[in-house]
Short mmCIF file of C-alpha atoms in Angstrom, two decimals:
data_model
loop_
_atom_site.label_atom_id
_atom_site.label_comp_id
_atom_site.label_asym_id
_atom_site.label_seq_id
_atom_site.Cartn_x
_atom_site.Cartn_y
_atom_site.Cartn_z
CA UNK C 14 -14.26 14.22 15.07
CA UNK C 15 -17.20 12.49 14.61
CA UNK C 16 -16.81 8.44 14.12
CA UNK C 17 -18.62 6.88 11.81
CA UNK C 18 -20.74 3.84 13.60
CA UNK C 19 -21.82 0.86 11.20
CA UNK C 20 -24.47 -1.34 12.26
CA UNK C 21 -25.64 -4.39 11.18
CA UNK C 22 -27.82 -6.89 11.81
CA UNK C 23 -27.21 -9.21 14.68
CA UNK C 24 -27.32 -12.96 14.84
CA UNK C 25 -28.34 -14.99 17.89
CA UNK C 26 -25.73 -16.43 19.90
CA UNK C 27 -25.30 -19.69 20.13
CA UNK C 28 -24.26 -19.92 23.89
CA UNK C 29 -27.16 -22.60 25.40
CA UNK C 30 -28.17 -23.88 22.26
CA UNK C 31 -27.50 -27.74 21.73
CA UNK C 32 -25.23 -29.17 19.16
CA UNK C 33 -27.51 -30.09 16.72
CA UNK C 34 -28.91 -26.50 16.78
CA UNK C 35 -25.94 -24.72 16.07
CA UNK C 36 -25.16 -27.06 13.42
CA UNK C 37 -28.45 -26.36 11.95
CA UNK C 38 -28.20 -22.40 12.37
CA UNK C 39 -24.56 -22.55 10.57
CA UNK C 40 -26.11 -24.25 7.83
CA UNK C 41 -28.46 -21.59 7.00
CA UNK C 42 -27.61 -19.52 4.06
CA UNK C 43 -28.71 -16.22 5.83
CA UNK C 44 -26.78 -17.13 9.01
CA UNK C 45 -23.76 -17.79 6.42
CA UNK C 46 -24.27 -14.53 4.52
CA UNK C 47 -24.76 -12.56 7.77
CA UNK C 48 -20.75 -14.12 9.15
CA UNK C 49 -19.71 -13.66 5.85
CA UNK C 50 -20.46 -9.63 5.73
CA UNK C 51 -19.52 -9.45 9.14
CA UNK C 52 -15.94 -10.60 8.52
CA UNK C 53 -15.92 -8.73 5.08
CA UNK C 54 -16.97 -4.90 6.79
CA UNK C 55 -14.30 -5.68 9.65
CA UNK C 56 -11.61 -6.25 7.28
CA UNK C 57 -12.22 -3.10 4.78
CA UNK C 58 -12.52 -1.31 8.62
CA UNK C 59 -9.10 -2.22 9.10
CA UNK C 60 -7.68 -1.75 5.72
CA UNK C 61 -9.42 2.13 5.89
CA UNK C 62 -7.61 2.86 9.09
CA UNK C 63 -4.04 1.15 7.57
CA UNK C 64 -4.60 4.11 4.46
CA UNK C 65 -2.69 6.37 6.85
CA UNK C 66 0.71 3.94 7.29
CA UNK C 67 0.64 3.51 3.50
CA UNK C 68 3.00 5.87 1.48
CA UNK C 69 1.32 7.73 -1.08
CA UNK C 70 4.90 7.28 -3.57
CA UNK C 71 4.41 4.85 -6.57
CA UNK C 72 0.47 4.10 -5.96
CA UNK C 73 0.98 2.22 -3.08
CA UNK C 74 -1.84 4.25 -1.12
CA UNK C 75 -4.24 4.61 -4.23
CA UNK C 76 -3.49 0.67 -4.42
CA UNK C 77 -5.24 0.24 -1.14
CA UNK C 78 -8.00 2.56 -1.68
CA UNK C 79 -8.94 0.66 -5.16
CA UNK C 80 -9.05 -2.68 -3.77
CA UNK C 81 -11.45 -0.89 -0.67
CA UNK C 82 -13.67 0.38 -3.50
CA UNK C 83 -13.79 -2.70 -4.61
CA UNK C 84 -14.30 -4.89 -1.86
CA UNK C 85 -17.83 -2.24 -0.89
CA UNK C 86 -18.98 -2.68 -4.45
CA UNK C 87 -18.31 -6.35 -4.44
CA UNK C 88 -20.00 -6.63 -0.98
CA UNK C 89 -23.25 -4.66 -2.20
CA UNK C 90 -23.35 -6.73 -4.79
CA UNK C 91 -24.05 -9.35 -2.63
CA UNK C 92 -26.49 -8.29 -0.54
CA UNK C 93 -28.27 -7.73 -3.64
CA UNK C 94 -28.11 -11.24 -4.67
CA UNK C 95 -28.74 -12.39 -0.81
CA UNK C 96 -32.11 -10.67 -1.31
CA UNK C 97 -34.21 -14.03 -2.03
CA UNK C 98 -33.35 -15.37 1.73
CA UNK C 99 -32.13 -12.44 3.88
CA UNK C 100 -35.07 -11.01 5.07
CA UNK C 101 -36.77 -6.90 4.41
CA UNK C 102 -35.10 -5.42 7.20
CA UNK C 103 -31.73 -6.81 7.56
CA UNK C 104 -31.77 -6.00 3.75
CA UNK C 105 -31.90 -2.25 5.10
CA UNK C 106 -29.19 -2.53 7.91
CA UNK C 107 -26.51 -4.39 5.41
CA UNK C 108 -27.66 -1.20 3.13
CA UNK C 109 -26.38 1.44 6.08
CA UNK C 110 -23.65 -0.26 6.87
CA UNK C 111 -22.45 0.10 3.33
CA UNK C 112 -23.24 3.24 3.44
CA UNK C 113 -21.35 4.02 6.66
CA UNK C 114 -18.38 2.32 5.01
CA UNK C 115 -18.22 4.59 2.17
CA UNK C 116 -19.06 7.36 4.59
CA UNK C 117 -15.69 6.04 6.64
CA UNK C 118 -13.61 5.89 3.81
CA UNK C 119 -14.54 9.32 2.15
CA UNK C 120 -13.39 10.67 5.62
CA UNK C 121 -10.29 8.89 5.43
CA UNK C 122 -9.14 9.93 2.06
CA UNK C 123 -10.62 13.88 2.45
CA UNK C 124 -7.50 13.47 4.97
CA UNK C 125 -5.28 13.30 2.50
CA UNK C 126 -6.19 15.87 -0.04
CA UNK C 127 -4.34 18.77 -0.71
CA UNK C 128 -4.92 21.81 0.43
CA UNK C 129 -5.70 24.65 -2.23
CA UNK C 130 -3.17 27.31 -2.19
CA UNK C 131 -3.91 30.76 -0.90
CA UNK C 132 -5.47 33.05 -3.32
CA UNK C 133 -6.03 36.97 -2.66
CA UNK C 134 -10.25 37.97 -3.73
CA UNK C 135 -10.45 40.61 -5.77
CA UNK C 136 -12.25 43.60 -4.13
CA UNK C 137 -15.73 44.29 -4.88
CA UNK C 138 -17.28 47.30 -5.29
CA UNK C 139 -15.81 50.85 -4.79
CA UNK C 140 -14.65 51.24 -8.79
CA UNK C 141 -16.17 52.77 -11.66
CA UNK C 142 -16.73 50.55 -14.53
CA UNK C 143 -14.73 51.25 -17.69
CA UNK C 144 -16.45 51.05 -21.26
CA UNK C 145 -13.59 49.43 -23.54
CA UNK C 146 -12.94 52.17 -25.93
CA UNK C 147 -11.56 54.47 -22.47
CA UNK C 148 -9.87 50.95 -21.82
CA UNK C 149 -8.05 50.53 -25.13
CA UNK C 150 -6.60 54.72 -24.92
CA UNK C 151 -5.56 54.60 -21.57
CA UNK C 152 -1.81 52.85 -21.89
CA UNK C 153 -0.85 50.57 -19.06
CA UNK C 154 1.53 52.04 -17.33
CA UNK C 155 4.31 50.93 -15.40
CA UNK C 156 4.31 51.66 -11.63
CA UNK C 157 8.20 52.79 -11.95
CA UNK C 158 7.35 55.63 -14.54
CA UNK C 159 6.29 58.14 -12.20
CA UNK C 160 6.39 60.69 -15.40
CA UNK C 161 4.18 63.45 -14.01
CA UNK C 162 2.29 66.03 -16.15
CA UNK C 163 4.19 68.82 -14.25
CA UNK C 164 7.55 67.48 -15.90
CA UNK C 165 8.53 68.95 -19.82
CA UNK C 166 11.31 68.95 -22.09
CA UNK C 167 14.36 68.11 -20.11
CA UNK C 168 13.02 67.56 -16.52
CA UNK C 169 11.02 64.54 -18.26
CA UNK C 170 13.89 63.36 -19.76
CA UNK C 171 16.09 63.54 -17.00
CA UNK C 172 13.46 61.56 -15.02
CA UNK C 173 12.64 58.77 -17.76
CA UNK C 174 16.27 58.07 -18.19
CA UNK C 175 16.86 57.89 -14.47
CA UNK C 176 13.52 55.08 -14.33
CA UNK C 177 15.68 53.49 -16.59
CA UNK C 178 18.37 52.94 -15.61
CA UNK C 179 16.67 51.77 -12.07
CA UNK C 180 15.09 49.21 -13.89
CA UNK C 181 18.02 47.77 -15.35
CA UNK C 182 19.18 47.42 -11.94
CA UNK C 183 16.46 45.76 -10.75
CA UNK C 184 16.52 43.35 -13.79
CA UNK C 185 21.02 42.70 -13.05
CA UNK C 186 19.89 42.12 -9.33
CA UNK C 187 17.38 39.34 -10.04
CA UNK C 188 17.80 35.93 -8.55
CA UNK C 189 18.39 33.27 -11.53
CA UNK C 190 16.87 30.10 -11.50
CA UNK C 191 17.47 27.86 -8.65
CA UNK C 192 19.47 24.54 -9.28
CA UNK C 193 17.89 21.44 -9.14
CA UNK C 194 18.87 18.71 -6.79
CA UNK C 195 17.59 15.12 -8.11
CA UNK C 196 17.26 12.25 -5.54
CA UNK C 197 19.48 8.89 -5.96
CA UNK C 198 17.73 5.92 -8.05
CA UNK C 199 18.71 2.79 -6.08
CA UNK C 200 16.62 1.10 -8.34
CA UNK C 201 18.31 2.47 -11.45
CA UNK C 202 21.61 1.16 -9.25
CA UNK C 203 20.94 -2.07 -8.77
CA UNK C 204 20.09 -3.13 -12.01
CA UNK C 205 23.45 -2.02 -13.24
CA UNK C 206 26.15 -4.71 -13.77
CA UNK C 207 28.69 -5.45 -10.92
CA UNK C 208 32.20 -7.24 -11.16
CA UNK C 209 32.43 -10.41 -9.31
CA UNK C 210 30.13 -10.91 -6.36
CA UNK C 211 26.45 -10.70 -8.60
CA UNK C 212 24.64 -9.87 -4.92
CA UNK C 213 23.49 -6.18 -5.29
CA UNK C 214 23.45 -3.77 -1.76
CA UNK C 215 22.09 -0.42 -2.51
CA UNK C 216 22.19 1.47 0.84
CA UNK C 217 19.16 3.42 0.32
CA UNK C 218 20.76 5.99 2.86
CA UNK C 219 19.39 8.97 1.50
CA UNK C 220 16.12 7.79 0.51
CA UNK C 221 12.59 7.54 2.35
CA UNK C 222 10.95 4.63 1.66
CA UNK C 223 12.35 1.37 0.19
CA UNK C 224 11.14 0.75 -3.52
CA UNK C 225 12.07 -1.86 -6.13
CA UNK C 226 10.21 -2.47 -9.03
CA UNK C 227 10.96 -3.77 -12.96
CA UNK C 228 13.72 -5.55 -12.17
CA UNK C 229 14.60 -9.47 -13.68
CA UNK C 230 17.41 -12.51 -12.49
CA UNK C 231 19.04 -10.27 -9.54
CA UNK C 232 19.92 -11.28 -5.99
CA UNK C 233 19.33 -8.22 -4.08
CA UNK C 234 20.27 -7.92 -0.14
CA UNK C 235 19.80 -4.51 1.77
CA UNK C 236 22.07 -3.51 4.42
CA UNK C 237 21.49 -2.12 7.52
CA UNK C 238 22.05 1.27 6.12
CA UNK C 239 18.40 1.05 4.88
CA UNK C 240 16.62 0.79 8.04
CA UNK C 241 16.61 4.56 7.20
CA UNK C 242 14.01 4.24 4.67
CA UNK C 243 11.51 1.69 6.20
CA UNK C 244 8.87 3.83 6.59
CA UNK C 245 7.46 1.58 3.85
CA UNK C 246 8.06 -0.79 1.31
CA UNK C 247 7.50 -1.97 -2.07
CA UNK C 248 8.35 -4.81 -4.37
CA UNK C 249 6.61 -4.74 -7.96
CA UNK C 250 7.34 -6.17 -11.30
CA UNK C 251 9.76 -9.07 -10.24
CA UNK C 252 10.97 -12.10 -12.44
CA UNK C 253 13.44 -14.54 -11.14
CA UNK C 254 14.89 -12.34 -7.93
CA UNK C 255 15.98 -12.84 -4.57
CA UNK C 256 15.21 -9.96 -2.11
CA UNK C 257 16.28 -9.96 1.64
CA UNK C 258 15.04 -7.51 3.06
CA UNK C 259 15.83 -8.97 7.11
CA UNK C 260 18.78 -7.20 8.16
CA UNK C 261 17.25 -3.11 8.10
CA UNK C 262 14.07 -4.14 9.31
CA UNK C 263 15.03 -6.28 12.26
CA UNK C 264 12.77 -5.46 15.46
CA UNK C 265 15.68 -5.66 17.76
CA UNK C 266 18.43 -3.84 15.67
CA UNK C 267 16.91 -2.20 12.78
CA UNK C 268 13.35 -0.58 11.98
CA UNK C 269 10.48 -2.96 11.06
CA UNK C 270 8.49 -1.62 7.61
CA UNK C 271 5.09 0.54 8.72
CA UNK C 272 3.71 -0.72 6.06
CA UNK C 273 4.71 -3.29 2.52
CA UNK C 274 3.10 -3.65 -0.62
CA UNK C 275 4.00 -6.78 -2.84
CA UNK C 276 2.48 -7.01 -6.52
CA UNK C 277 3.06 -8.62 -9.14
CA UNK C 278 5.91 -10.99 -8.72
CA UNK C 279 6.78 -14.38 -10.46
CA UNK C 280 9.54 -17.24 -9.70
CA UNK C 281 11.14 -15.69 -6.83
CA UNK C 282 12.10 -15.44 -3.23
CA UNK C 283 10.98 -12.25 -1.14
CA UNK C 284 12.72 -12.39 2.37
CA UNK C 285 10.62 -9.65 3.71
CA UNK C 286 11.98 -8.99 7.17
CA UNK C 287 9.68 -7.85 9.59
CA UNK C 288 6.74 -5.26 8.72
CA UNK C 289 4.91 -3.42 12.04
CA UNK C 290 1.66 -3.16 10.16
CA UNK C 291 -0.16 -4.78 7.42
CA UNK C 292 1.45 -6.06 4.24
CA UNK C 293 -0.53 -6.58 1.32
CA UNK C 294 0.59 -9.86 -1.45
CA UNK C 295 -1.13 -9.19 -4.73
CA UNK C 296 -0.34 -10.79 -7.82
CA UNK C 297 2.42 -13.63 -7.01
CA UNK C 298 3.31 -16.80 -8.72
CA UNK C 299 5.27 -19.74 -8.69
CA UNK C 300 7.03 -17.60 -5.51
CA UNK C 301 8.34 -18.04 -1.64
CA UNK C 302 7.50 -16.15 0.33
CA UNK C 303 9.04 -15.23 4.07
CA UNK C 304 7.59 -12.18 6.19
CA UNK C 305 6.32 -11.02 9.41
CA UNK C 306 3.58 -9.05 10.20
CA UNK C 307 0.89 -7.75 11.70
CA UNK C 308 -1.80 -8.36 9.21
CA UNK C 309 -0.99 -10.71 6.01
CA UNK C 310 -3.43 -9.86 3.18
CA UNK C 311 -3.38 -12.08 -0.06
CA UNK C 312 -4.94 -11.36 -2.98
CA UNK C 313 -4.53 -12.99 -6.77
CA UNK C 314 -2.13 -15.60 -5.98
CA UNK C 315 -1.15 -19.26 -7.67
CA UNK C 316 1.20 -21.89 -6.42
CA UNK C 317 3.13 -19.77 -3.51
CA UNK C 318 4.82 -21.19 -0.77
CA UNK C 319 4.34 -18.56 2.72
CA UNK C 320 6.66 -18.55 5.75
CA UNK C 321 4.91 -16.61 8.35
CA UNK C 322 4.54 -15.25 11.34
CA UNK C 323 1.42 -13.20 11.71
CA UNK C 324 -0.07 -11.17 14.29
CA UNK C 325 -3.77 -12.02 13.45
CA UNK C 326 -5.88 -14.14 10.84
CA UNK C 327 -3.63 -14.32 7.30
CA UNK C 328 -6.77 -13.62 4.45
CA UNK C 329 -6.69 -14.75 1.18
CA UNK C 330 -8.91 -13.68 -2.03
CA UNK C 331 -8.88 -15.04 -5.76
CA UNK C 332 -6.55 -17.29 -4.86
CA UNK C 333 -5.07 -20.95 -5.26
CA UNK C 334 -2.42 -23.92 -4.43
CA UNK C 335 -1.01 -21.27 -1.49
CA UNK C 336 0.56 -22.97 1.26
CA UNK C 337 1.50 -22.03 4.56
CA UNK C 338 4.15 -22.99 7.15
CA UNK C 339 5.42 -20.72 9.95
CA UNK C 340 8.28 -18.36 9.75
CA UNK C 341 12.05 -20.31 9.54
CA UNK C 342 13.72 -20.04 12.65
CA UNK C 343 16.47 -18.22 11.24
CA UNK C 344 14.52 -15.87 11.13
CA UNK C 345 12.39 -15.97 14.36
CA UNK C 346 15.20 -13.87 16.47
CA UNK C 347 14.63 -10.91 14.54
CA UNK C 348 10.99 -10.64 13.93
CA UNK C 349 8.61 -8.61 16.00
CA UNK C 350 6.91 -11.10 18.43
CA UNK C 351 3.59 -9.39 19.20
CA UNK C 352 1.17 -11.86 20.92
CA UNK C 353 0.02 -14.64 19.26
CA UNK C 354 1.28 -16.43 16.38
CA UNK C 355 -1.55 -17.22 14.17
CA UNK C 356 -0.19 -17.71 10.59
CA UNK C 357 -2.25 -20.91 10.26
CA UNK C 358 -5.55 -19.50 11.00
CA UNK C 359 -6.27 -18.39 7.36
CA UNK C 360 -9.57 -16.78 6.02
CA UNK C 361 -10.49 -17.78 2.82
CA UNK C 362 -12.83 -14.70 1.65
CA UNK C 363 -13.98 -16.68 -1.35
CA UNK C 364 -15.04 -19.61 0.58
CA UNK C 365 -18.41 -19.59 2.15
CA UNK C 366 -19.33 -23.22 2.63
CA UNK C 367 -18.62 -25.07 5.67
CA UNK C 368 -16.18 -27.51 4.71
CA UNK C 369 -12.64 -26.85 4.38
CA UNK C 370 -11.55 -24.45 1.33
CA UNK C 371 -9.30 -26.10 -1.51
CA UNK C 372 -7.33 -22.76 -2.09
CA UNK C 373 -5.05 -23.05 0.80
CA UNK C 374 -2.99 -25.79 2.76
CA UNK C 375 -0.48 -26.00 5.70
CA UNK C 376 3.08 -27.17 4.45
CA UNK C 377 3.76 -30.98 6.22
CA UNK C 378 7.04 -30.35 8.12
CA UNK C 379 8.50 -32.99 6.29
CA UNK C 380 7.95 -31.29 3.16
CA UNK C 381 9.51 -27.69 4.30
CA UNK C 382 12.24 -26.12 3.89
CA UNK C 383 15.36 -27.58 5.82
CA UNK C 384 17.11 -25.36 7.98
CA UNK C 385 20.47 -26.10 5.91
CA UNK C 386 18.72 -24.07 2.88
CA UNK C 387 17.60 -21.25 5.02
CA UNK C 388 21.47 -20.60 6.15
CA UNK C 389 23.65 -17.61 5.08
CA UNK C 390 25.81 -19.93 3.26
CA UNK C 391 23.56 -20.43 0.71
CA UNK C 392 21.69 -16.78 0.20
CA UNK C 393 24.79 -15.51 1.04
CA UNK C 394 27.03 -17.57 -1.38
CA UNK C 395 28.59 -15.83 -4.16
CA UNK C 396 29.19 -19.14 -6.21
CA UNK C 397 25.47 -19.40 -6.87
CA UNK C 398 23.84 -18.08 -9.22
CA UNK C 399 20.44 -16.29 -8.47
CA UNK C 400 19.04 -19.61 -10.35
CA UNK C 401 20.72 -21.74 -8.50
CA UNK C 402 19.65 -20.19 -5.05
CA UNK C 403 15.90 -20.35 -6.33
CA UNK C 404 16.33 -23.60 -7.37
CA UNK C 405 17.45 -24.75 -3.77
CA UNK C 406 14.79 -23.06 -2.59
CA UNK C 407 12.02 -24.97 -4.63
CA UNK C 408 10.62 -22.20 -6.39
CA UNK C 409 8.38 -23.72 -9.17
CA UNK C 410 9.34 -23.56 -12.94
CA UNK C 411 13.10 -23.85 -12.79
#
């Protein structure tokens, strides 16, 4: 298969050049623009190549490809509006890239299209053609009725009535409609009212993939029956919930997510577990937020609190007031430790300049979480009410 090679332009190095130099050079608007696309086309690179460990149930993959879409046009856009300082020719190779891009991604979802069903071609050639008034007086027969000219009177009879009764045969003998076997909704489960302990546990034995959506006020904890069903995730529509999600997708005992998808959530607590590729945040407010991952990407976001442990460069978009702090240690045991931790090397997107972007901050220890809140007594604690829990756990706005 052929791959797809992007090119563009290249910027000096800055290896022998003095201080004051590189200073100057990082200053310049078309040495910003040209870092700027560079980290832009690497990350829709990697979000193309993640299309395949995204689940194609409830959007999740059409999710991704929509916010690649939009990320190229977005991009093109700016090259456009680069054009008064980035020069003729670089103009061109930011042009093929693009181009490339699209190329790359058009491969990627071709991939995934169905294949049209088998269909016999008619013959050509070899019949007479048939004016319609011969078509109209010839009667369609049925291949059964082998009633020959040769047969009269009671011979034709004898033969009709046998064709008959074959075909009545045929039509006793035929296989009735096949029943239909509907798959469990967990998520029809959970929000059904429980007796005494309000913590919901749907197994999610029999299912594939792990979705919960539309759901308001519930504490919901998955047990280690669901590490059946993590070959990805999704959490949409959420108002005031608690979701662990730690104990099926533990790297040492259970089976990390391939792939999670988290939009649209507000004034909750999303103990995501551990996820072996990327997980993309879209959408959340007033919200902690606990996973780790390989990739972390953020998108849409206001006034959320992120425990992480990340496998490379956490990137934010369209966002504000998020905050980061690493992953509890509670937690750390059972996470997937793949090199090196970097969940406080973030990449604002929407932050060219050089000094530090106001969208995002690291969490002073003093001000995180305790490790009293993070313990089982309290998540875990059927006296509390999925209010109270959230309280505890600072979320905004209650």
């Amino acid at each position: 298969m052929e791959v797809t090679q992007l090119i563009i332009p290249t910027s000096p190095g800055s290896r022998g050049l003095s201080t004051t130099t590189t200073l100057h050079r990082m200053s310049d608007p078309k040495e910003r623009f040209y870092r700027h696309f560079q980290t832009e086309i690497t990350s829709i690179q990697d979000q193309i190549e993640d299309l395949a460990l995204l689940s194609p149930i409830n959007g999740e993959r059409q999710d991704c490809i929509d916010t690649i879409l939009a990320g190229i046009s977005r991009l093109s856009n700016e090259v456009a509006d680069a054009r008064d300082f980035v020069p003729a020719y670089d103009q061109r190779a930011y042009s093929l890239a693009l181009k490339g891009l699209t190329e790359k991604l058009n491969e990627a979802t071709g991939k995934f299209a169905r294949k049209s069903r088998f269909q016999f071609k008619p013959k050509s050639g070899g019949h007479q053609p048939v004016d319609g008034a011969t078509k109209e007086a010839r009667p369609r027969q049925d291949s059964r009725h082998l009633v020959h000219a040769g047969f009269t009177g009671r011979d034709a009879t004898i033969l009709e009535s046998s064709t008959s009764a074959i075909k009545d045969d045929e039509e006793s003998d035929a296989v009735g409609n096949l029943p239909t076997f509907g798959g469990k909704n967990y998520n029809e489960e959970i929000s059904r009212p429980v007796l005494g302990n309000n913590i919901r546990k749907p197994s999610f034995s029999s299912a594939k993939t792990i979705s919960i959506y539309s759901q308001t006020g519930l504490h919901i904890m998955l047990p280690s029956s669901a590490s059946r069903a993590t070959s990805s995730g999704s959490l949409t529509d959420l108002d005031r919930c608690i979701v662990d999600m730690t104990i099926p997708t533990a790297a040492s005992s259970g089976t990390p997510f391939a792939g999670l998808t988290i939009k649209n959530i507000k004034q909750s607590l999303l103990i995501c577990g551990t996820v072996a590729g990327p997980a993309h945040i879209t959408g959340i407010k007033n919200s902690v937020i606990v996973v780790a991952a390989r990739q972390v990407r953020i998108h849409e976001c206001n006034n959320v609190s992120f425990y992480l442990r990340c496998g490379s460069h956490p990137i934010i978009e369209d966002c504000s007031d998020v905050r980061f702090a690493p992953l509890p240690d509670v937690y750390a045991e059972s996470a997937e430790n793949s090199g090196q931790d970097q969940w406080d090397q973030v990449d604002d997107f929407k932050w060219l300049k050089n000094e530090p972007s106001p969208n995002w901050s690291i969490i002073a220890e003093d001000k995180r979480l305790p490790a009293n809140v993070w313990a089982k007594d309290v998540l875990s604690n059927p006296s509390l009410s999925t209010d109270d829990i959230l309280r505890k756990f600072g979320v905004p706005g209650l």
